[in-house]
Amino acid sequence: MKITVGKGSCGIAAGAGEISAQFEENIKANNINCDIVTTGCIGMCYIEPIANVIDDNGKCTTYVNVGTNAVNEIVKSIQGLENHASKYEILQEDLDVLATQPRIALANCGIINPEHIDEYVARDGYKAAEKCIKSLTPEEVIEEMKISGIGGRGGAGFPTWFKWNAARASEGDKKYMICNADEGDPGAFMDRAIIEGDPHAVIEGMLIGAYAIGSDEGIVYVRAEYPLAIIRLEKALEQARENGMLGKNIFGSDYSFDIRIKAGAGAFVCGEETALIASLEGERGMPRLKPPFPAQKGFWQKPSNINNVETYANVPWIIRNGGEAFSNMGTENSKGTKVFALTGKINKGGLVEIPMGESIHNVVFGVGGGIKNDVPFKAVQMGGPSGGCIPAEIADTMIDYKTLAETGAIMGSGGMVVMDETTCMVDIARFFLDFTRKESCGKCTHCRVGNLRLLEILERICAGDGRDGDIELLSELAEQVKEGSLCQLGQTAPNPVQTTIRYFRHEYEDHIYNKKCTAHQCKALITYSVDAEKCIGCTLCKRACPNDAIAGDVKKPHTIDIEKCIKCHKCVDVCKFNAVIVD
């Protein structure tokens, strides 16, 4: 018998470390023969910590939201004693949602112990790499990738086989296989979860790609803010070397390949491949002009291939099952599955893996369980800070590269931030512009200055100082920034502005002409008052106000001094009678 505890970063943040220790203590105290095993995140972050009890016959019972009381009851159930563990069991609807996901990149996440290579090998791990090295030519490997139709999962969707083929065709005495794990999008955590939960899949994918292009050295560029991912990746690399899957004469062949880790300083721009290369070389992370492309002249001017974590994690499955099996999923121009990080105003936030071609609506309401507190769905931000806001009115939009691009959004690495009617779309554009402005490397004027000017206008509008013509000025500046910027950061930074103007122009007009924020988020454009007919004079709001802005006697209607009110919203939070009006 064994108990598995999901100890990805999300699980640990929810208390999985303490829960695991309590299981250890309880099992030992009761002299129960049971192993406590670590796994990664299975994707259901909204019900962490998660523990699975697997008996000697392989029967698995999943418990969620596990706390101290749950641990005690679960251990009682193992002993056959009277218990109340059943109330902690996962709901069937959550199991059903998980069962509908065709998990490829996430196949082992939350299932195996990421720190034990034997568990990965037991699930056909490294068989694809061995098949390639022993039975296939590099050209045959690339052809299989071509058949699969997989595009890079870092955002652009560029055909993976084409990049591999270009790197193989480039002349050079040294070639590099690089993994881009510099995941910097707000609300995105796909790459982190994969490395934490299944690092060997990434290693095996890199090994296959390296064999295909003729590389003997690989580098994983991972942001230093992912310490757990780095620790587990280091252990996985060490175990792979010990078992002959990395290093000299892999699988007893003449082929040799090894991987090292480079911890990046966390610059968002280093997600762009040429900026990443500059950082690897010890330079400031700034993009370079293309061509030449990295496949021709990359790291140290040598042919280099760069794919992201999710792309590599798909490769072993494709080789084991055949490229055609992968291409049978998805749409005509977007093959296979895609991992998304569902965050924001959604009931079931976490990681999901869906076939390309699924609709946004089905992801939000089918997989994600709908909007928190049943507040009306307003929009979803696709593609991170450089993506676009897609409104609820076109939520039937199909998720593939081409269709999303037509809406003004992008696929990106897979962040999906869900918003409800309490979200101000002007403020959202301001938030993402503030992020990309700060993360700009400053190399080109359009990105360095243009995004700052866009941000200044948005901040002015949110502060109640919007002017006639600001919307047109934003649109004009956005186009200039897109056209004049050197890299994708600058070229896509205006997307949140353009899509919010395109779909939510009325909110900009309300801010500028009516001096109102209908979502009640921009403090300069809202006021607080008390409905005298609803107020019973309980004094809760008066006591909660940090600035003595509320006056009134007990059992008599209160009033709010607008001059003193700092719009902290505490009066609304404590009022039990909905007497505080926000306008």
Coordinates of C-alpha atoms in Angstrom, one line a residue:
M1 CA 0.0 0.0 0.0
K2 CA 1.1 3.6 -0.7
I3 CA -0.1 7.1 -0.2
T4 CA 0.8 9.7 -2.9
V5 CA 0.8 13.4 -2.1
G6 CA 0.8 16.0 -4.9
K7 CA 3.8 18.2 -4.1
G8 CA 4.1 20.5 -7.0
S9 CA 4.5 24.2 -6.1
C10 CA 0.7 24.6 -5.9
G11 CA 0.3 21.7 -3.6
I12 CA 3.1 22.8 -1.3
A13 CA 1.6 26.3 -1.2
A14 CA -1.7 24.7 -0.1
G15 CA 0.0 22.7 2.7
A16 CA 1.0 19.4 1.0
G17 CA 4.4 19.4 2.7
E18 CA 2.9 19.5 6.2
I19 CA 0.2 16.9 5.1
S20 CA 2.9 14.5 3.8
A21 CA 4.8 14.8 7.1
Q22 CA 1.6 14.2 9.1
F23 CA 1.0 11.0 7.1
E24 CA 4.5 9.9 7.8
E25 CA 4.1 10.4 11.5
N26 CA 0.6 8.9 11.7
I27 CA 1.6 5.8 9.7
K28 CA 4.7 5.3 11.8
A29 CA 2.8 5.8 15.1
N30 CA 0.2 3.2 14.1
N31 CA 2.8 0.7 12.7
I32 CA 1.2 0.6 9.3
N33 CA 3.1 -0.8 6.3
C34 CA 2.6 2.0 3.9
D35 CA 4.9 4.2 1.7
I36 CA 4.4 7.9 1.4
V37 CA 5.2 9.0 -2.1
T38 CA 5.7 12.4 -3.7
T39 CA 4.1 13.2 -7.0
G40 CA 3.7 16.4 -9.0
C41 CA 0.6 18.5 -9.8
I42 CA -2.1 16.6 -11.5
G43 CA -3.7 19.9 -12.6
M44 CA -6.6 20.2 -10.1
C45 CA -5.0 23.1 -8.2
Y46 CA -8.4 24.2 -6.9
I47 CA -8.7 21.2 -4.6
E48 CA -5.1 20.9 -3.3
P49 CA -3.7 19.3 -1.2
I50 CA -4.5 16.0 -3.0
A51 CA -3.7 12.6 -1.6
N52 CA -4.2 9.1 -3.2
V53 CA -4.5 5.9 -1.2
I54 CA -3.5 3.0 -3.4
D55 CA -4.0 -0.5 -1.9
D56 CA -2.2 -3.6 -2.7
N57 CA -4.7 -4.5 -5.4
G58 CA -4.1 -1.2 -7.2
K59 CA -7.4 0.4 -6.2
C60 CA -7.0 4.1 -5.9
T61 CA -9.0 6.4 -3.7
T62 CA -8.5 10.2 -4.1
Y63 CA -8.9 12.6 -1.3
V64 CA -8.9 16.4 -1.8
N65 CA -8.6 19.5 0.3
V66 CA -6.7 17.3 2.7
G67 CA -6.0 18.9 6.1
T68 CA -5.0 17.5 9.5
N69 CA -8.5 16.1 10.3
A70 CA -8.6 14.4 6.9
V71 CA -5.2 12.8 7.5
N72 CA -6.5 11.3 10.7
E73 CA -9.6 10.0 9.1
I74 CA -7.8 8.6 6.1
V75 CA -5.4 6.6 8.3
K76 CA -8.3 5.3 10.3
S77 CA -9.9 4.1 7.0
I78 CA -6.6 2.3 6.1
Q79 CA -6.8 0.5 9.5
G80 CA -10.4 -0.5 8.9
L81 CA -11.6 1.6 11.8
E82 CA -14.7 3.8 12.0
N83 CA -13.9 6.9 10.1
H84 CA -15.3 9.9 8.1
A85 CA -12.8 9.9 5.3
S86 CA -15.5 9.6 2.6
K87 CA -16.4 13.3 3.0
Y88 CA -12.9 14.1 1.7
E89 CA -13.1 11.9 -1.4
I90 CA -13.0 13.7 -4.8
L91 CA -16.3 14.3 -6.5
Q92 CA -17.2 12.2 -9.5
E93 CA -17.6 15.4 -11.6
D94 CA -14.0 16.3 -11.1
L95 CA -12.8 12.8 -12.0
D96 CA -15.0 13.0 -15.1
V97 CA -13.5 16.2 -16.2
L98 CA -10.0 14.8 -15.7
A99 CA -11.0 11.6 -17.7
T100 CA -12.0 13.7 -20.7
Q101 CA -8.6 15.2 -21.1
P102 CA -6.3 13.4 -23.6
R103 CA -3.2 13.9 -21.6
I104 CA 0.1 13.7 -23.5
A105 CA 2.4 16.4 -22.1
L106 CA 0.8 15.9 -18.7
A107 CA 0.5 12.1 -19.0
N108 CA 2.7 11.4 -15.9
C109 CA 2.2 14.6 -13.9
G110 CA 0.5 13.8 -10.6
I111 CA 1.0 10.0 -11.3
I112 CA 4.7 9.3 -10.9
N113 CA 7.3 10.3 -8.4
P114 CA 9.3 12.8 -10.4
E115 CA 12.4 12.1 -8.4
H116 CA 12.5 8.3 -9.2
I117 CA 13.6 7.5 -12.8
D118 CA 12.3 3.9 -12.3
E119 CA 8.7 5.2 -12.2
Y120 CA 9.2 7.0 -15.5
V121 CA 10.8 4.0 -17.1
A122 CA 7.9 1.8 -15.9
R123 CA 5.5 4.0 -18.0
D124 CA 7.6 3.4 -21.2
G125 CA 10.0 6.2 -20.4
Y126 CA 13.1 6.5 -22.6
K127 CA 11.8 3.8 -25.0
A128 CA 11.2 6.4 -27.7
A129 CA 14.7 7.7 -27.3
E130 CA 16.2 4.2 -27.5
K131 CA 14.1 3.5 -30.6
C132 CA 15.4 6.6 -32.3
I133 CA 19.0 6.0 -31.5
K134 CA 19.0 2.3 -32.2
S135 CA 16.5 1.9 -35.0
L136 CA 15.9 5.3 -36.8
T137 CA 18.0 7.7 -38.8
P138 CA 17.9 11.4 -37.8
E139 CA 16.0 12.0 -41.0
E140 CA 13.3 9.4 -40.1
V141 CA 12.9 11.1 -36.7
I142 CA 12.4 14.5 -38.3
E143 CA 9.9 12.9 -40.8
E144 CA 7.9 11.5 -37.9
M145 CA 7.8 14.9 -36.3
K146 CA 6.7 16.4 -39.7
I147 CA 3.8 13.8 -39.9
S148 CA 2.7 14.8 -36.4
G149 CA 2.3 18.4 -37.4
I150 CA 3.3 19.6 -33.9
G151 CA 4.0 23.3 -33.7
G152 CA 6.1 24.9 -31.0
R153 CA 4.1 25.3 -27.8
G154 CA 5.9 28.4 -26.7
G155 CA 3.5 30.6 -28.6
A156 CA 4.2 31.0 -32.2
G157 CA 3.3 27.4 -33.3
F158 CA 6.1 27.2 -35.8
P159 CA 6.5 23.7 -37.1
T160 CA 8.9 21.8 -34.9
W161 CA 10.1 19.5 -37.6
F162 CA 11.2 22.5 -39.7
K163 CA 13.3 24.0 -37.0
W164 CA 14.9 20.6 -36.4
N165 CA 15.6 20.1 -40.1
A166 CA 17.1 23.5 -40.4
A167 CA 19.4 22.9 -37.5
R168 CA 20.4 19.5 -38.9
A169 CA 21.1 21.0 -42.4
S170 CA 23.3 23.8 -41.0
E171 CA 27.0 23.2 -41.1
G172 CA 28.9 23.3 -37.9
D173 CA 31.3 21.3 -35.8
K174 CA 29.1 22.0 -32.7
K175 CA 25.3 22.2 -32.3
Y176 CA 23.2 22.9 -29.3
M177 CA 19.8 21.7 -28.2
I178 CA 18.2 24.3 -26.0
C179 CA 15.0 24.2 -23.8
N180 CA 13.3 27.4 -23.2
A181 CA 11.9 27.2 -19.6
D182 CA 11.8 30.9 -19.1
E183 CA 8.1 31.0 -18.4
G184 CA 7.3 34.6 -17.4
D185 CA 3.6 35.2 -18.4
P186 CA 1.4 36.4 -15.4
G187 CA -0.9 33.5 -14.7
A188 CA 1.1 30.9 -16.6
F189 CA 2.6 27.8 -14.9
M190 CA 2.5 25.0 -17.5
D191 CA 6.3 24.6 -17.9
R192 CA 6.9 24.8 -14.2
A193 CA 4.3 22.0 -13.5
I194 CA 5.7 19.8 -16.2
I195 CA 9.3 20.0 -15.0
E196 CA 8.2 19.6 -11.4
G197 CA 6.0 16.6 -12.2
D198 CA 7.7 14.8 -15.1
P199 CA 11.2 16.1 -15.8
H200 CA 12.3 13.0 -17.6
A201 CA 9.8 13.6 -20.4
V202 CA 11.5 16.9 -21.1
I203 CA 14.9 15.3 -21.0
E204 CA 13.9 12.5 -23.3
G205 CA 12.3 15.0 -25.7
M206 CA 15.6 16.9 -25.8
L207 CA 17.6 13.8 -26.3
I208 CA 15.5 12.8 -29.3
G209 CA 15.7 16.2 -30.8
A210 CA 19.5 16.3 -30.2
Y211 CA 19.9 13.0 -32.0
A212 CA 17.9 14.4 -34.9
I213 CA 19.9 17.5 -35.4
G214 CA 23.3 16.1 -34.5
S215 CA 23.9 17.8 -31.2
D216 CA 26.0 16.5 -28.3
E217 CA 25.1 19.3 -25.8
G218 CA 21.8 20.5 -24.4
I219 CA 20.9 23.4 -22.1
V220 CA 17.8 24.0 -20.1
Y221 CA 17.3 27.7 -19.6
V222 CA 15.0 27.9 -16.6
R223 CA 14.0 30.9 -14.5
A224 CA 15.6 31.0 -11.1
E225 CA 12.2 31.7 -9.5
Y226 CA 11.4 28.0 -10.1
P227 CA 13.7 26.5 -7.4
L228 CA 11.7 23.2 -7.0
A229 CA 11.7 22.7 -10.8
I230 CA 15.5 23.1 -10.9
I231 CA 16.0 20.7 -8.0
R232 CA 13.9 18.0 -9.6
L233 CA 15.5 18.5 -13.0
E234 CA 18.9 18.3 -11.5
K235 CA 18.0 15.0 -9.8
A236 CA 16.5 13.7 -13.1
L237 CA 19.6 14.6 -15.1
E238 CA 21.8 12.8 -12.5
Q239 CA 19.7 9.7 -12.6
A240 CA 19.6 9.7 -16.4
R241 CA 23.4 9.7 -16.5
E242 CA 23.6 6.9 -14.0
N243 CA 21.3 4.8 -16.1
G244 CA 23.0 5.4 -19.4
M245 CA 20.3 7.6 -20.9
L246 CA 22.6 10.7 -20.9
G247 CA 26.4 11.1 -21.3
K248 CA 28.7 8.9 -23.3
N249 CA 27.6 6.0 -25.5
I250 CA 23.9 6.3 -24.7
F251 CA 22.1 2.9 -24.8
G252 CA 25.4 1.4 -25.7
S253 CA 25.6 3.2 -29.0
D254 CA 28.2 5.6 -30.4
Y255 CA 25.9 8.6 -29.7
S256 CA 26.7 10.9 -26.8
F257 CA 24.7 13.8 -25.4
D258 CA 24.4 15.6 -22.1
I259 CA 22.4 18.4 -20.6
R260 CA 23.2 21.2 -18.2
I261 CA 21.0 23.8 -16.5
K262 CA 21.2 27.6 -16.8
A263 CA 19.2 29.5 -14.2
G264 CA 18.0 32.8 -15.7
A265 CA 17.4 36.0 -13.8
G266 CA 13.8 36.2 -14.6
A267 CA 13.6 38.7 -17.5
F268 CA 10.4 38.2 -19.5
V269 CA 12.1 39.2 -22.7
C270 CA 14.4 36.2 -22.4
G271 CA 11.5 34.1 -23.5
E272 CA 12.4 35.4 -26.9
E273 CA 14.9 33.0 -28.4
T274 CA 17.6 35.4 -29.4
A275 CA 17.4 37.3 -26.1
L276 CA 17.7 33.9 -24.4
I277 CA 20.8 33.1 -26.3
A278 CA 22.3 36.4 -25.4
S279 CA 21.7 35.7 -21.7
L280 CA 23.3 32.2 -22.1
E281 CA 26.4 33.9 -23.5
G282 CA 26.6 36.1 -20.4
E283 CA 25.2 39.2 -22.1
R284 CA 22.2 41.3 -21.2
G285 CA 19.1 39.6 -22.5
M286 CA 18.3 41.6 -25.6
P287 CA 16.9 40.3 -28.9
R288 CA 19.0 40.2 -32.1
L289 CA 17.9 40.8 -35.7
K290 CA 16.8 37.7 -37.6
P291 CA 18.1 36.3 -40.0
P292 CA 20.4 34.7 -39.3
F293 CA 18.1 32.4 -37.3
P294 CA 19.3 30.3 -34.3
A295 CA 19.2 27.2 -36.5
Q296 CA 22.0 28.9 -38.6
K297 CA 23.8 30.9 -36.0
G298 CA 22.6 30.6 -32.4
F299 CA 24.5 30.0 -29.2
W300 CA 28.1 31.1 -29.7
Q301 CA 27.2 31.5 -33.4
K302 CA 26.7 27.7 -33.7
P303 CA 23.6 26.0 -35.1
S304 CA 21.1 25.8 -32.2
N305 CA 17.5 24.6 -31.8
I306 CA 15.2 26.1 -29.2
N307 CA 11.9 24.7 -28.2
N308 CA 9.9 25.2 -25.0
V309 CA 9.2 22.7 -22.2
E310 CA 5.8 21.6 -23.4
T311 CA 7.0 20.9 -26.9
Y312 CA 9.8 18.6 -25.8
A313 CA 7.4 16.8 -23.4
N314 CA 5.2 15.8 -26.4
V315 CA 8.1 14.3 -28.4
P316 CA 8.4 10.9 -26.6
W317 CA 4.7 10.2 -27.0
I318 CA 4.8 11.1 -30.7
I319 CA 7.7 8.8 -31.4
R320 CA 6.2 5.9 -29.3
N321 CA 2.7 6.2 -30.9
G322 CA 3.6 7.6 -34.3
G323 CA 3.2 11.1 -35.7
E324 CA -0.2 10.2 -37.3
A325 CA -1.7 9.4 -33.9
F326 CA -0.8 13.0 -32.8
S327 CA -2.0 14.6 -36.0
N328 CA -5.4 12.9 -35.7
M329 CA -6.1 15.2 -32.8
G330 CA -6.8 18.9 -33.2
T331 CA -7.6 20.9 -36.3
E332 CA -6.3 21.1 -39.8
N333 CA -3.7 23.8 -38.9
S334 CA -3.2 23.1 -35.2
K335 CA -2.5 19.5 -34.4
G336 CA -2.5 17.6 -31.1
T337 CA -3.3 18.9 -27.6
K338 CA -2.4 22.1 -25.7
V339 CA -1.9 22.6 -22.0
F340 CA -3.5 25.7 -20.5
A341 CA -3.2 27.3 -17.1
L342 CA -6.7 28.4 -16.1
T343 CA -6.7 31.3 -13.6
G344 CA -8.7 34.3 -12.7
K345 CA -12.4 34.4 -11.8
I346 CA -13.0 30.7 -12.4
N347 CA -14.2 27.9 -10.1
K348 CA -11.7 25.2 -11.1
G349 CA -8.4 26.9 -11.7
G350 CA -5.4 24.8 -12.6
L351 CA -3.8 22.9 -15.5
V352 CA -5.8 21.4 -18.3
E353 CA -4.8 19.6 -21.5
I354 CA -7.3 19.8 -24.3
P355 CA -7.4 18.9 -28.0
M356 CA -6.8 21.8 -30.3
G357 CA -10.2 22.9 -31.7
E358 CA -12.0 23.0 -28.4
S359 CA -14.0 26.2 -27.8
I360 CA -13.2 28.8 -25.2
H361 CA -16.7 28.4 -23.8
N362 CA -16.3 24.7 -23.2
V363 CA -12.9 25.2 -21.5
V364 CA -14.3 27.9 -19.2
F365 CA -17.6 26.2 -18.3
G366 CA -17.0 22.6 -19.0
V367 CA -13.5 22.0 -17.8
G368 CA -13.1 25.1 -15.6
G369 CA -16.5 24.8 -13.9
G370 CA -17.7 28.3 -14.8
I371 CA -17.3 31.6 -13.1
K372 CA -16.9 32.1 -9.4
N373 CA -20.1 33.0 -7.5
D374 CA -22.1 32.8 -10.7
V375 CA -21.1 36.3 -11.7
P376 CA -21.6 36.8 -15.5
F377 CA -18.7 35.9 -17.7
K378 CA -17.1 38.9 -19.4
A379 CA -13.9 37.9 -21.2
V380 CA -10.8 35.7 -21.3
Q381 CA -7.2 36.9 -21.7
M382 CA -5.4 34.5 -24.1
G383 CA -1.7 34.5 -24.6
G384 CA -0.4 36.3 -21.5
P385 CA 0.5 40.0 -21.3
S386 CA 1.1 40.0 -25.1
G387 CA -2.2 38.3 -25.8
G388 CA -5.7 39.7 -26.3
C389 CA -9.0 39.9 -24.5
I390 CA -11.7 37.8 -26.1
P391 CA -15.2 38.8 -25.0
A392 CA -17.9 36.4 -23.8
E393 CA -19.9 37.2 -26.9
I394 CA -17.5 35.2 -29.1
A395 CA -16.6 32.6 -26.5
D396 CA -17.5 29.9 -29.0
T397 CA -14.2 30.8 -30.8
M398 CA -12.2 27.6 -31.6
I399 CA -8.8 27.3 -29.9
D400 CA -6.2 27.0 -32.6
Y401 CA -3.5 29.3 -33.8
K402 CA -5.2 30.7 -36.8
T403 CA -8.7 31.3 -35.3
L404 CA -7.3 33.0 -32.2
A405 CA -5.1 35.3 -34.3
E406 CA -8.2 36.4 -36.1
T407 CA -9.7 37.6 -32.9
G408 CA -6.7 39.7 -32.1
A409 CA -5.4 37.4 -29.4
I410 CA -2.7 34.8 -29.6
M411 CA -2.2 31.2 -28.3
G412 CA 0.9 32.2 -26.4
S413 CA 2.4 29.6 -24.1
G414 CA -1.0 28.8 -22.7
G415 CA -2.1 31.3 -20.1
M416 CA -5.9 31.7 -19.9
V417 CA -7.0 34.4 -17.5
V418 CA -10.8 34.4 -17.0
M419 CA -12.6 37.6 -16.1
D420 CA -16.1 38.4 -14.9
E421 CA -18.2 41.6 -15.1
T422 CA -16.4 43.1 -12.1
T423 CA -13.3 43.4 -14.3
C424 CA -12.5 46.8 -15.8
M425 CA -11.2 46.2 -19.3
V426 CA -9.4 49.5 -19.5
D427 CA -7.6 48.7 -16.2
I428 CA -6.7 45.3 -17.6
A429 CA -5.1 46.8 -20.6
R430 CA -3.3 49.2 -18.3
F431 CA -2.1 46.3 -16.1
F432 CA -0.6 44.3 -18.9
L433 CA 0.9 47.4 -20.6
D434 CA 2.6 48.2 -17.2
F435 CA 4.0 44.6 -17.2
T436 CA 5.4 44.7 -20.7
R437 CA 6.7 48.2 -20.3
K438 CA 8.7 47.1 -17.3
E439 CA 9.9 44.0 -19.0
S440 CA 11.0 45.7 -22.2
C441 CA 14.8 45.5 -22.7
G442 CA 14.7 49.0 -24.2
K443 CA 16.7 48.2 -27.3
C444 CA 14.3 49.6 -29.8
T445 CA 12.6 53.0 -29.5
H446 CA 9.2 51.9 -30.5
C447 CA 9.0 49.4 -27.7
R448 CA 10.9 51.4 -25.1
V449 CA 9.1 54.7 -25.7
G450 CA 5.9 53.6 -27.5
N451 CA 4.7 51.3 -24.7
L452 CA 5.5 53.9 -22.1
R453 CA 3.3 56.4 -24.0
L454 CA 0.5 53.9 -24.3
L455 CA 0.7 53.2 -20.6
E456 CA 0.6 56.9 -19.7
I457 CA -2.6 57.4 -21.7
L458 CA -4.2 54.4 -20.1
E459 CA -3.2 55.5 -16.6
R460 CA -4.6 59.0 -17.3
I461 CA -7.9 57.5 -18.5
C462 CA -8.2 55.3 -15.4
A463 CA -7.4 58.3 -13.2
G464 CA -10.4 60.1 -14.7
D465 CA -8.4 62.5 -16.9
G466 CA -9.2 60.9 -20.2
R467 CA -9.6 63.3 -23.2
D468 CA -11.5 63.3 -26.4
G469 CA -9.3 61.6 -29.0
D470 CA -7.5 59.3 -26.6
I471 CA -9.0 56.2 -28.1
E472 CA -7.8 57.1 -31.6
L473 CA -4.4 58.0 -30.2
L474 CA -4.1 54.7 -28.5
S475 CA -5.0 52.9 -31.7
E476 CA -2.5 54.8 -33.7
L477 CA 0.3 54.4 -31.2
A478 CA -0.4 50.7 -30.9
E479 CA 0.0 50.1 -34.6
Q480 CA 3.3 52.0 -34.7
V481 CA 4.6 50.0 -31.8
K482 CA 3.6 46.7 -33.5
E483 CA 5.2 47.8 -36.8
G484 CA 8.4 49.2 -35.4
S485 CA 9.4 46.9 -32.6
L486 CA 12.3 44.4 -33.1
C487 CA 11.0 41.3 -31.3
Q488 CA 7.7 39.7 -30.4
L489 CA 7.6 41.4 -27.0
G490 CA 7.2 44.8 -28.6
Q491 CA 5.2 43.6 -31.6
T492 CA 2.6 41.9 -29.4
A493 CA 2.6 44.3 -26.4
P494 CA -0.3 46.5 -27.8
N495 CA -2.6 43.5 -28.2
P496 CA -4.4 44.0 -24.9
V497 CA -5.0 47.6 -25.9
Q498 CA -6.2 46.9 -29.4
T499 CA -8.5 44.0 -28.4
T500 CA -10.1 45.9 -25.5
I501 CA -10.8 48.9 -27.7
R502 CA -12.1 46.5 -30.4
Y503 CA -14.5 44.7 -28.1
F504 CA -15.0 47.0 -25.1
R505 CA -14.8 50.5 -26.7
H506 CA -17.9 51.5 -24.7
E507 CA -15.9 51.1 -21.4
Y508 CA -13.2 53.5 -22.7
E509 CA -16.0 56.0 -23.7
D510 CA -17.6 55.7 -20.2
H511 CA -14.2 56.4 -18.6
I512 CA -13.4 59.4 -20.9
Y513 CA -16.8 61.1 -21.5
N514 CA -19.0 59.9 -18.6
K515 CA -16.2 59.7 -16.0
K516 CA -17.5 56.4 -14.9
C517 CA -16.0 52.9 -14.4
T518 CA -19.0 50.5 -14.7
A519 CA -16.9 47.7 -13.3
H520 CA -16.2 49.8 -10.2
Q521 CA -12.5 49.2 -10.3
C522 CA -10.9 52.6 -11.1
K523 CA -11.0 54.4 -7.8
A524 CA -10.9 57.9 -9.3
L525 CA -14.2 57.2 -11.1
I526 CA -16.3 55.7 -8.4
T527 CA -18.1 57.1 -5.3
Y528 CA -19.4 55.4 -2.1
S529 CA -22.7 56.4 -0.5
V530 CA -25.2 54.9 1.9
D531 CA -28.8 53.9 1.0
A532 CA -30.7 55.4 4.0
E533 CA -33.7 53.1 3.5
K534 CA -31.5 50.0 3.8
C535 CA -29.1 51.2 6.6
I536 CA -30.2 50.2 10.1
G537 CA -27.3 51.9 11.9
C538 CA -25.5 48.8 13.0
T539 CA -22.2 50.8 12.9
L540 CA -20.2 47.9 11.3
C541 CA -19.1 50.2 8.4
K542 CA -18.2 53.0 10.7
R543 CA -16.0 50.8 12.7
A544 CA -14.4 49.2 9.7
C545 CA -13.6 52.6 8.0
P546 CA -9.8 53.3 8.4
N547 CA -10.2 57.0 7.7
D548 CA -13.2 58.0 9.8
A549 CA -15.1 58.9 6.7
I550 CA -18.4 57.4 7.9
A551 CA -20.6 59.2 10.5
G552 CA -23.9 58.2 12.1
D553 CA -25.5 57.2 15.4
V554 CA -26.6 53.7 16.4
K555 CA -29.8 52.6 14.8
K556 CA -29.8 55.6 12.5
P557 CA -28.7 55.8 8.8
H558 CA -25.1 56.6 8.3
T559 CA -23.4 58.9 5.8
I560 CA -20.0 58.8 3.9
D561 CA -17.9 61.9 3.6
I562 CA -16.7 61.8 0.0
E563 CA -13.7 64.0 0.8
K564 CA -12.4 61.7 3.5
C565 CA -13.3 58.4 1.7
I566 CA -10.2 56.6 0.4
K567 CA -12.3 54.0 -1.4
C568 CA -10.9 51.0 0.3
H569 CA -14.2 49.1 -0.1
K570 CA -14.2 47.9 3.5
C571 CA -17.6 49.3 4.2
V572 CA -19.0 47.3 1.3
D573 CA -17.3 44.1 2.6
V574 CA -18.7 44.4 6.2
C575 CA -22.2 45.6 5.4
K576 CA -24.8 42.8 5.8
F577 CA -27.7 44.7 4.3
N578 CA -26.3 45.9 1.0
A579 CA -26.8 49.4 2.1
V580 CA -23.5 50.8 0.8
I581 CA -23.8 51.9 -2.8
V582 CA -20.9 52.0 -5.2
D583 CA -21.5 54.2 -8.2

